[in-house]
Coordinates of C-alpha atoms and ligand atoms in Angstrom, one line a residue:
Chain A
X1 CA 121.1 1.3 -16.3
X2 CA 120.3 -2.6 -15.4
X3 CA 122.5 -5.5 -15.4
X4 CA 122.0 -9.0 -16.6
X5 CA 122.6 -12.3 -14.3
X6 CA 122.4 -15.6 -14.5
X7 CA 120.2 -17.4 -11.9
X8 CA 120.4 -21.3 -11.3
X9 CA 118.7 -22.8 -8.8
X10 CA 119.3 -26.6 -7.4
X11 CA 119.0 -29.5 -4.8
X12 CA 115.0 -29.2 -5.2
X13 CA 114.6 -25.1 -4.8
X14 CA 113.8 -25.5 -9.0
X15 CA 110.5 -26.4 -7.7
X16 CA 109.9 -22.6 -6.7
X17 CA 110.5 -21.5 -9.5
X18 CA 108.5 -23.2 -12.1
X19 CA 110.6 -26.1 -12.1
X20 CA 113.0 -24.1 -14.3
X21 CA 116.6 -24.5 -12.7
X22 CA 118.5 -21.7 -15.1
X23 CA 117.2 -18.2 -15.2
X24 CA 118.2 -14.9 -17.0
X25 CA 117.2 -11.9 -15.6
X26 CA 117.8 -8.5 -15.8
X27 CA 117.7 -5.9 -12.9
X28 CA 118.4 -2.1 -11.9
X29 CA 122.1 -1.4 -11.0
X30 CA 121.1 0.7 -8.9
X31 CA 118.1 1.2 -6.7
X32 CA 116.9 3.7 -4.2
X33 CA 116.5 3.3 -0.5
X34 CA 113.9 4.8 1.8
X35 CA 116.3 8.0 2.7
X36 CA 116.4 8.5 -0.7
X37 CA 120.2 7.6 -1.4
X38 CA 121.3 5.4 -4.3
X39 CA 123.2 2.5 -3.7
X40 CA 124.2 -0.3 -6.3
X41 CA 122.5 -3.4 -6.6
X42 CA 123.8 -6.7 -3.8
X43 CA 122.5 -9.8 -3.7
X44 CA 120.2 -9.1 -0.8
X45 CA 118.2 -7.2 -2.7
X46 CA 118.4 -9.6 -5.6
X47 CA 117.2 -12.0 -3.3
X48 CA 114.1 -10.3 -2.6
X49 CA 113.8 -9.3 -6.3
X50 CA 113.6 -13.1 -6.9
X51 CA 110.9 -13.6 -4.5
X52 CA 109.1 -11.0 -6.0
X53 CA 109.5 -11.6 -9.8
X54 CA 110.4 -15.4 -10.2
X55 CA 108.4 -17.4 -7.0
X56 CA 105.8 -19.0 -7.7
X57 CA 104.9 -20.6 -4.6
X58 CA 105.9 -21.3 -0.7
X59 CA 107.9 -18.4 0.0
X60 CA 108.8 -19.9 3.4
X61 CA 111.1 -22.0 2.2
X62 CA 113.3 -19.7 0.3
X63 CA 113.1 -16.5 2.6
X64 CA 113.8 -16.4 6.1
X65 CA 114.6 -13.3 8.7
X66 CA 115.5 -11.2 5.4
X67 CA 118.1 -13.8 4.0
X68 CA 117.6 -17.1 2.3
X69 CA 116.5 -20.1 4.4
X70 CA 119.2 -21.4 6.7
X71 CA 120.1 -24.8 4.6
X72 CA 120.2 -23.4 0.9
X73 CA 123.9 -22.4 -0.3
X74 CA 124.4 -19.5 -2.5
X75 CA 127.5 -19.5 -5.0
X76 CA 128.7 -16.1 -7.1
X77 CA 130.1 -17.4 -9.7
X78 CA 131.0 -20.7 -8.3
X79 CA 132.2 -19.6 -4.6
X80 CA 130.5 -19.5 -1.6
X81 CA 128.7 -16.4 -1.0
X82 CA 130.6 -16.8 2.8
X83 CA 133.6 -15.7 0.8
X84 CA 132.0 -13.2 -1.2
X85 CA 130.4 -10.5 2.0
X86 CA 126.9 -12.6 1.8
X87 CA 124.0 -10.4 1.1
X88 CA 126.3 -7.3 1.1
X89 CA 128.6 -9.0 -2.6
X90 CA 127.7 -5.9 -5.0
X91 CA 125.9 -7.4 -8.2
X92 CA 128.1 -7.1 -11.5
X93 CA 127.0 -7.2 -15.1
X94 CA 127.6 -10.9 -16.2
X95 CA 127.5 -12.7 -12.7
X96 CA 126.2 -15.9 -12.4
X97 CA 124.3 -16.6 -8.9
X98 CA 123.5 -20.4 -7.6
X99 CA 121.2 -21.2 -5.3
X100 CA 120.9 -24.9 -3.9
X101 CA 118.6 -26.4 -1.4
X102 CA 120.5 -29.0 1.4
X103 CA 117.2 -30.0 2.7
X104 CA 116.1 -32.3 -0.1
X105 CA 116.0 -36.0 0.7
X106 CA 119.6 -38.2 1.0
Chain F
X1 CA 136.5 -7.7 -2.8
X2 CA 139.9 -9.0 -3.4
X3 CA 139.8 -12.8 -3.8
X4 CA 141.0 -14.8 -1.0
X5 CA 144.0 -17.5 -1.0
X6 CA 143.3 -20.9 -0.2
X7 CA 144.6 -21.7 3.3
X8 CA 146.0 -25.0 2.5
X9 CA 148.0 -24.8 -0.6
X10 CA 148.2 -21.0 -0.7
X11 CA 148.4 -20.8 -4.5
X12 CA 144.5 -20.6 -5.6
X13 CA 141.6 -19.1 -5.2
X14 CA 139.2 -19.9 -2.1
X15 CA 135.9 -21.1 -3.5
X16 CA 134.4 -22.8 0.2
X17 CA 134.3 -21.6 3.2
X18 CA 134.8 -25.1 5.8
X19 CA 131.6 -25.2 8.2
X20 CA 133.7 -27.1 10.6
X21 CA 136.7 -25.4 10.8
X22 CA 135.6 -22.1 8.8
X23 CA 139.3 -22.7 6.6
X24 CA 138.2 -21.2 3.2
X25 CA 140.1 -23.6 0.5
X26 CA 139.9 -23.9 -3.3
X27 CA 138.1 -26.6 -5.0
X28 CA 141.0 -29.3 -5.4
X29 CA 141.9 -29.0 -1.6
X30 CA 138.6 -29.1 -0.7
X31 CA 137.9 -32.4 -2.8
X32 CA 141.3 -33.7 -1.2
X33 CA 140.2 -32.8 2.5
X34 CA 136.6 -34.0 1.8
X35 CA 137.4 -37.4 0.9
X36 CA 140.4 -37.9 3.3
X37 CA 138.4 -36.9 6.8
X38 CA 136.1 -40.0 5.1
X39 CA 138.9 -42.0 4.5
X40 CA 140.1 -41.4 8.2
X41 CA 136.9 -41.8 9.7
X42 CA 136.2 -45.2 7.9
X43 CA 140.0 -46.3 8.8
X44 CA 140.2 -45.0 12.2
X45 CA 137.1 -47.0 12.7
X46 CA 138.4 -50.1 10.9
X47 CA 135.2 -50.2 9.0
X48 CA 136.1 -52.8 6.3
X49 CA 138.4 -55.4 5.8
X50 CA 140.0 -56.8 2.1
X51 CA 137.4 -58.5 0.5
X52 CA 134.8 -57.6 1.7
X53 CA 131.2 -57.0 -0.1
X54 CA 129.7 -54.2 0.5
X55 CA 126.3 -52.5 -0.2
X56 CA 125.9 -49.0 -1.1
X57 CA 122.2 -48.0 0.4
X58 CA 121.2 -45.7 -3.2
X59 CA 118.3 -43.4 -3.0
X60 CA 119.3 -41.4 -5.9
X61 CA 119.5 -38.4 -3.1
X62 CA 122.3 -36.2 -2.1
X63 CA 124.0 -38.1 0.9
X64 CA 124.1 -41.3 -1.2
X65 CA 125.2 -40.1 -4.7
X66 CA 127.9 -38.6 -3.2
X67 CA 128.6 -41.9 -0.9
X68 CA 128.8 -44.3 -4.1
X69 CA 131.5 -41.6 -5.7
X70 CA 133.2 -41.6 -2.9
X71 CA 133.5 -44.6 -1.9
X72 CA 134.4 -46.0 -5.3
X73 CA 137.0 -43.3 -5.1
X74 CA 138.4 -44.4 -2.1
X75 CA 138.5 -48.1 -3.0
X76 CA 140.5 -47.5 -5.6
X77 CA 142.7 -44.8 -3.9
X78 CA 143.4 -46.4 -0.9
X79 CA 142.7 -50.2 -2.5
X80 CA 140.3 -50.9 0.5
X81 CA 139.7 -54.2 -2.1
X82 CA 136.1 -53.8 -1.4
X83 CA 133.3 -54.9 -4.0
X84 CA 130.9 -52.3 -3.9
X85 CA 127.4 -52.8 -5.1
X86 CA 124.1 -50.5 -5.4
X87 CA 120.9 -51.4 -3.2
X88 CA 118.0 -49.7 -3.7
X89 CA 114.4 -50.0 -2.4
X90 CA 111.8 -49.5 -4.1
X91 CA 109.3 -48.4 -2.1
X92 CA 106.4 -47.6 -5.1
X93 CA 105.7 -44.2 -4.9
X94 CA 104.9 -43.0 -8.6
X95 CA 106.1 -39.7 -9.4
X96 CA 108.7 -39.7 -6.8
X97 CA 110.6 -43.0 -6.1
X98 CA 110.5 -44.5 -10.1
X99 CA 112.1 -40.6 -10.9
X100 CA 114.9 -41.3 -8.6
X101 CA 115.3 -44.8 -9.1
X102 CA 116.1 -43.4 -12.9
X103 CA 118.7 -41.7 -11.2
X104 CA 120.2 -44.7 -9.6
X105 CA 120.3 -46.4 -13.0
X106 CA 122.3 -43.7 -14.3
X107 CA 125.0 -44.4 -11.1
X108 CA 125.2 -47.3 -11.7
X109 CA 126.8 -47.1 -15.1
X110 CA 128.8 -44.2 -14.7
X111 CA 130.2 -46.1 -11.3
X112 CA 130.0 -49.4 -13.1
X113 CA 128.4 -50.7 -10.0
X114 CA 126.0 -54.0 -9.9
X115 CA 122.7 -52.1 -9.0
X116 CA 120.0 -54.6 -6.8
X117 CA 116.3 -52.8 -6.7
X118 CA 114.3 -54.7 -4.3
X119 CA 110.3 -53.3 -4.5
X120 CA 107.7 -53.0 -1.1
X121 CA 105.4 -54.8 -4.2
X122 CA 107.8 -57.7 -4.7
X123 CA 108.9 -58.3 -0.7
X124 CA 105.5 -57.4 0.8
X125 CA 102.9 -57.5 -1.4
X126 CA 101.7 -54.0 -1.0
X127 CA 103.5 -50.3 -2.6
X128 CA 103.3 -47.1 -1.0
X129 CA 100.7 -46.0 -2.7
X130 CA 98.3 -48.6 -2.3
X131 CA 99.4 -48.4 1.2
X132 CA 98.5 -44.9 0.9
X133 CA 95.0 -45.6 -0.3
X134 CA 94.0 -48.0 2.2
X135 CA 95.2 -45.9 5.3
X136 CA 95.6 -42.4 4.0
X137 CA 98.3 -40.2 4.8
X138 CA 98.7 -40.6 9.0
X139 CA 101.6 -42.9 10.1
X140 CA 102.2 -43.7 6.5
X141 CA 106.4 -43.4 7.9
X142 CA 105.9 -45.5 9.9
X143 CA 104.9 -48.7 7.7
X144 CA 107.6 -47.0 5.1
X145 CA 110.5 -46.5 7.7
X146 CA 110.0 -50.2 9.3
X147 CA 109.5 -52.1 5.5
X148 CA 112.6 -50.3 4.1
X149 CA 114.9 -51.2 7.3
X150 CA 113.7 -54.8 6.6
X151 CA 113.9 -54.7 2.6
X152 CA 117.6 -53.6 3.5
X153 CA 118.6 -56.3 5.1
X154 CA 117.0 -58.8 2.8
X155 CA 118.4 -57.2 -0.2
X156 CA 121.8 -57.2 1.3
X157 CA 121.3 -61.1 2.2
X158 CA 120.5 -61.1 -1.7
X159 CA 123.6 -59.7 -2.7
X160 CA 125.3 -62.0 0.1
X161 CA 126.9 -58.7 1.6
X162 CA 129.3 -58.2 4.5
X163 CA 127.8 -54.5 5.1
X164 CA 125.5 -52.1 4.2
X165 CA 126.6 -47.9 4.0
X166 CA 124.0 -45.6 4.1
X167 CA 124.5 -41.5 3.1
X168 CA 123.4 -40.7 7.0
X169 CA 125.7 -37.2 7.6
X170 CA 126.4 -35.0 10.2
X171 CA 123.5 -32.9 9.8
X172 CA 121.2 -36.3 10.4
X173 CA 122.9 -38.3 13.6
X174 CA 122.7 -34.3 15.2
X175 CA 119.1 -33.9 13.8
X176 CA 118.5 -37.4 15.3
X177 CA 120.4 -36.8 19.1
X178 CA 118.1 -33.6 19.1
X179 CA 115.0 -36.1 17.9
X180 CA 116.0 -38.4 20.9
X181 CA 116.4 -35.5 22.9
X182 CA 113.5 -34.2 22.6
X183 CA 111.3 -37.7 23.3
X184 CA 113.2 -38.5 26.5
X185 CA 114.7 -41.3 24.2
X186 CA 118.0 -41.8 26.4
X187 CA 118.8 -45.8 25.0
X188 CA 119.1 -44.7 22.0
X189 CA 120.7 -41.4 22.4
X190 CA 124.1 -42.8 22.4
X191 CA 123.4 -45.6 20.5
X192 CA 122.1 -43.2 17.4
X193 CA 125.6 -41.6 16.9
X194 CA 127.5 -45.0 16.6
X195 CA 129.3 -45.3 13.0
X196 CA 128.7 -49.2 12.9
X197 CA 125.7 -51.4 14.6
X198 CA 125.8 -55.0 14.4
X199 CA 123.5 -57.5 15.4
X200 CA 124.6 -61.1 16.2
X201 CA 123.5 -62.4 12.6
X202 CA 122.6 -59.2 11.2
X203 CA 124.8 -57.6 8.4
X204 CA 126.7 -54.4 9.7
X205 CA 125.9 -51.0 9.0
X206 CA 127.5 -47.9 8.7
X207 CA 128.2 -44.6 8.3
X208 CA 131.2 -43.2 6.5
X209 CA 129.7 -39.4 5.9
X210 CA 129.3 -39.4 10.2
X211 CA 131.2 -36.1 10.4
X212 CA 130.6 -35.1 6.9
X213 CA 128.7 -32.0 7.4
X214 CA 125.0 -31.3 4.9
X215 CA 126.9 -28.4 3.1
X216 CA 129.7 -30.3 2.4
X217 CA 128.4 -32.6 0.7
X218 CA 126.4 -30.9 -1.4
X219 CA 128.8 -28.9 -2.4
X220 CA 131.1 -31.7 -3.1
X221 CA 128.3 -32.8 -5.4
X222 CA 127.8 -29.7 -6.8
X223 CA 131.9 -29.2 -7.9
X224 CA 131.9 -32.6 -9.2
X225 CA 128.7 -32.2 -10.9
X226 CA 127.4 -35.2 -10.0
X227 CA 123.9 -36.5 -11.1
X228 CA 121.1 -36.5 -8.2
X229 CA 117.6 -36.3 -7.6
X230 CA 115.9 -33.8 -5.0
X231 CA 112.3 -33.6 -4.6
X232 CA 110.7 -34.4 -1.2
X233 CA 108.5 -37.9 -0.6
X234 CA 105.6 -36.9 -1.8
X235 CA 103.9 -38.6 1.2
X236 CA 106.4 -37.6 3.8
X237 CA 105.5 -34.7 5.6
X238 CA 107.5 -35.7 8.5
X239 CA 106.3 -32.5 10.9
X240 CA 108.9 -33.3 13.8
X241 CA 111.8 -34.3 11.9
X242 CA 111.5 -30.9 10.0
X243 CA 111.0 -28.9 13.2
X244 CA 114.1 -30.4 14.4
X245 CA 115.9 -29.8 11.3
X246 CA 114.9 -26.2 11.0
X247 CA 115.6 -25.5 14.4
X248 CA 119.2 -27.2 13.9
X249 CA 119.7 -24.9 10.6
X250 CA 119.2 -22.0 12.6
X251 CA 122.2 -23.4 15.8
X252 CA 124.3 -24.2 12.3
X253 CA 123.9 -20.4 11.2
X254 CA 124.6 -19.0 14.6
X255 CA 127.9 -21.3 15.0
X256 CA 128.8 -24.1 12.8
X257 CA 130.3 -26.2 15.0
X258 CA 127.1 -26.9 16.8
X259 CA 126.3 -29.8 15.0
X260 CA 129.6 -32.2 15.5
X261 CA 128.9 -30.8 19.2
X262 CA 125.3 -32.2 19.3
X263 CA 127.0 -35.4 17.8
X264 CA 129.6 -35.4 20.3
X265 CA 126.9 -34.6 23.4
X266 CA 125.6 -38.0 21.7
X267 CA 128.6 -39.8 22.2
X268 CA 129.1 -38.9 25.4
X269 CA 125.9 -40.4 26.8
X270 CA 126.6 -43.8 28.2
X271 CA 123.4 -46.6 28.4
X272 CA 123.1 -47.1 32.4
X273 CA 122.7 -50.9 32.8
X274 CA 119.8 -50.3 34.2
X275 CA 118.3 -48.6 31.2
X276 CA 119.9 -51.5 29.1
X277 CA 118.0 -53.7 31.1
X278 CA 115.0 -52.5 30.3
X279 CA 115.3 -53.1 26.6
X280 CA 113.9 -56.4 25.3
X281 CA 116.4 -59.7 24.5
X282 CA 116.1 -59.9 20.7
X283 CA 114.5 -63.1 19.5
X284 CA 113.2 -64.3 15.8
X285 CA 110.6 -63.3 14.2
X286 CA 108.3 -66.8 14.6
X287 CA 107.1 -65.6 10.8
X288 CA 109.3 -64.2 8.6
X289 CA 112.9 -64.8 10.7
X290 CA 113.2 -61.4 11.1
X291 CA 114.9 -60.2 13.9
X292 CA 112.2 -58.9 16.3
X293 CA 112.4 -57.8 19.9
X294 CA 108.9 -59.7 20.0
X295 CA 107.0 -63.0 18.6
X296 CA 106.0 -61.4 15.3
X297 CA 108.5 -58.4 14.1
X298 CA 107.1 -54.8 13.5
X299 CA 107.1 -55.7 9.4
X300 CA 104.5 -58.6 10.4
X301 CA 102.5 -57.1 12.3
X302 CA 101.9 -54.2 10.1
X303 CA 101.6 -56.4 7.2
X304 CA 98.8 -58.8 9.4
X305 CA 96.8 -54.7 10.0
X306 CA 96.7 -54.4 6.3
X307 CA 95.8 -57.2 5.0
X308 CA 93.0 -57.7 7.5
X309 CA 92.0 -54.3 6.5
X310 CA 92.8 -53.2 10.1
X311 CA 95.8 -51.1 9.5
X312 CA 96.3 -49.6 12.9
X313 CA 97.0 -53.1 14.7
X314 CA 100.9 -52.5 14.1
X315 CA 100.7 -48.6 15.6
X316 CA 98.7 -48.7 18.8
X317 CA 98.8 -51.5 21.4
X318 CA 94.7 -51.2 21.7
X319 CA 94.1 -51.4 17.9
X320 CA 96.9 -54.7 18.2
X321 CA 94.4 -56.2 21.2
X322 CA 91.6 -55.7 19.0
X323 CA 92.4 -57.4 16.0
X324 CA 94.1 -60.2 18.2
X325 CA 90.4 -60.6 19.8
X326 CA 88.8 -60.7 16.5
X327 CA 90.0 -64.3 16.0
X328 CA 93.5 -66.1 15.1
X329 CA 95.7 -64.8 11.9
X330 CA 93.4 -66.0 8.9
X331 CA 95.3 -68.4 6.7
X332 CA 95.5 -67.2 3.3
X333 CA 96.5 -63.4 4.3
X334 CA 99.9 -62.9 2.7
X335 CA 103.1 -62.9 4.8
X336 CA 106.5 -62.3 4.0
X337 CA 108.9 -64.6 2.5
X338 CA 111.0 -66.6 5.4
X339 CA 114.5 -64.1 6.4
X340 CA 117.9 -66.4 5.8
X341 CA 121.1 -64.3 6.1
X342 CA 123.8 -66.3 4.4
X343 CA 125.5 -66.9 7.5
X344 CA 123.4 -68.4 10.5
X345 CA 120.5 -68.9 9.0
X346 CA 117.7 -68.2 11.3
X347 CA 119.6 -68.7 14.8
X348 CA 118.9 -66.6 17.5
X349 CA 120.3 -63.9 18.7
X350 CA 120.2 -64.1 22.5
X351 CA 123.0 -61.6 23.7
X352 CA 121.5 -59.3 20.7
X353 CA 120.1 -55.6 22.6
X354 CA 120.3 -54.1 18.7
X355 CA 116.6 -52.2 18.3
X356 CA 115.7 -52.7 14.7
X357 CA 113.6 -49.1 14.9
X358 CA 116.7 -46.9 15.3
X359 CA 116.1 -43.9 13.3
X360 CA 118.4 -41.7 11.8
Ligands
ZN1 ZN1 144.1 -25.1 -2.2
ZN2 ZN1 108.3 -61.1 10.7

């Protein structure tokens, strides 16, 4: 089983990426921890499965301490993730994450 | 997770979660809130008065695409009676400042905005990137920050303006007080969180987006899709402004209200007269008219380096000494075009302790 999401990323984190701001991906809905237990899919492990899969380059600046970079903002489907439980949001087929860098130049 | 109220009007759904207050509101009380703390801190501090002409300082960034919208949204809201205009510097970095420049052009229709683009090339004689060539990529900031504070001004005296607003936010007066901080920089401490500096003939600046936190603002931009352009200065690695941001980033994610703190810590440092004291009378620059806390202003003196192919004369007091002992200012080196303000044209400024090299 997998689900399918759509990525966007903005304020100069596109650069990461190949310079491509809109992604579609599709991941596991589940996956499989050390202990052996299933879980379904949250956005902290899609956040590692796009630094894995999708980063090209200067992983410093997306990933920090096991969470994005202080200074980028994450929407699920257009809220802040601060609403949404942060890394712990569970992933849903259809969902629409947006990541935007604050750091980028005024 | 069940979807949150908003706080304020109760009726939809939460979308932002306030860094400053940690309120989570919808979209259209968030764009209401957003743009009345600015219209509250730009009244409370009496900012602007009918008539007046104003400069928008546009990089095509964040902080000022979001300023421009705003403040065109205010004017008309609050009928300030302000005539806004867009100044931009071009400082001639190809690949990063004609992209966003592109990006002004765009603001400037879709505010319907006069747009003023005043080039390093045009004003000095030199771009970025030949600047670049000649003395590589050390202290480059240093010849960029001092040439655009002056290109400012001198575009605003173009546009015959009252005022200049720049996009500086929250995030960069606290980034600066740390900056201060951290260099034992106590004059300007309290000086770097003011919302308004004036000097005697100088035209005013300011800061509407004082309090307006980073995330804000982006998100702000981001609801109201507005067009901006974010890639870093390609020549701007800027080690100890990034230290300080990072390390500000991390007090923000710890507790958010840790950066109007650091502003108001800022605030709260008064200049001893003795330290005032210390800090030079402000006189005219003997070249260009400049205001310049010496004979020749910073601009003139880095110019001078350059074009005598001896670059470090502006940065270092020894590499100044040297080129001063290698004979008098050659005639036919280019200088920059004599400073008139539309005001007092080239009258000093005597009572003036306003340090042209503030950064924020
Ligand atoms: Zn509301
Ligand atoms: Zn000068």
């Amino acid at each position: 089983m997998s689900i399918s999401l759509k990525i966007e990323f903005g304020g100069g984190l596109e650069l990461l990426f190949s310079n491509q701001r809109s992604h579609k991906i599709s991941i596991p809905s589940e996956v499989t921890s050390k202990d052996g237990t299933t879980k379904p899919v949250d956005l902290s492990y899609l956040i590692f499965w796009l630094r894995d899969n999708l980063l090209k380059e200067r992983e410093a600046l997306f990933i920090e301490n096991g969470t994005v970079r202080p200074g980028i903002l994450v929407l699920v489907n257009d809220a802040d993730w601060e609403l949404e439980g942060e890394g712990d949001y569970v992933l849903k087929d259809g969902d629409e994450i947006v990541f935007i860098s604050t750091l980028h130049g005024g | 997770m069940a979807h949150r109220l908003c706080v304020l009007c109760e009726t939809s759904k939460a979308i932002v979660k306030r860094p400053k207050t940690g309120q989570q509101i919808c979209k259209e009380c968030f764009f209401n809130v957003f743009e009345t703390e600015v219209h509250n801190t730009i009244s409370q501090a009496s900012l602007f008065k009918p008539g007046d002409r104003v400069a928008i300082g546009a990089s095509g960034g964040k902080d000022s695409t979001v300023l421009a919208y705003v403040m065109k949204t205010l004017n008309d809201r609050y009928n300030y009676g302000l005539n806004l205009f867009l100044l931009s510097i071009d400082e001639g970095i190809t690949g990063y400042r004609d992209d966003s420049l592109e990006t002004v052009k765009r603001n400037q229709e879709q505010y319907d905005m006069p747009l003023k683009i005043l080039s390093y090339d045009e004003l000095y004689g030199w771009t970025m990137d030949s600047i670049v060539q000649q003395i590589g990529k050390k202290n480059n900031c240093t010849f960029c920050g001092v040439f655009r504070r002056q290109a400012l001004d001198r575009g605003a005296a173009m546009l015959n303006v009252d005022h200049i607003v720049t996009g500086h936010n929250a995030d960069d007066i606290a980034e600066t007080v740390l900056m201060n901080i951290m260099r034992g920089d106590i004059a300007r401490l309290g000086r770097c969180t003011m919302i308004c500096t004036q000097g005697e003939d100088t035209i005013k600046r300011s800061k509407p987006f004082k309090y307006a936190y980073e995330k804000e603002i982006v998100m702000y931009a981001y609801f109201k899709k507005l067009d901006y352009f974010s890639t870093e200065c390609i020549y701007s690695p800027e080690a100890y402004r990034g230290h300080a941001r990072a390390f500000l980033k991390d007090l923000e994610a710890a507790r958010p209200s840790a950066i109007i703190d650091i502003i108001h810590s800022g605030e709260a440092f008064e200049i001893k007269e003795d330290i005032k004291a210390t800090q030079k009378v402000q006189q005219t620059c003997k070249r260009c008219g400049y205001m310049s806390s010496n004979e020749l202003c910073k601009a003139c003196t880095l110019l001078e380096g350059l074009e005598r192919g001896m670059a470090n004369a502006g940065i270092t007091d020894r590499a100044r000494k040297k080129m001063d002992a290698e004979g008098p200012t050659p005639q036919n080196i280019r200088t920059i075009p004599f400073f008139q303000t539309s005001t007092r044209p080239g009258s000093p400024q005597p009572n003036n302790v306003e340090n042209p090299q503030v950064t924020s």
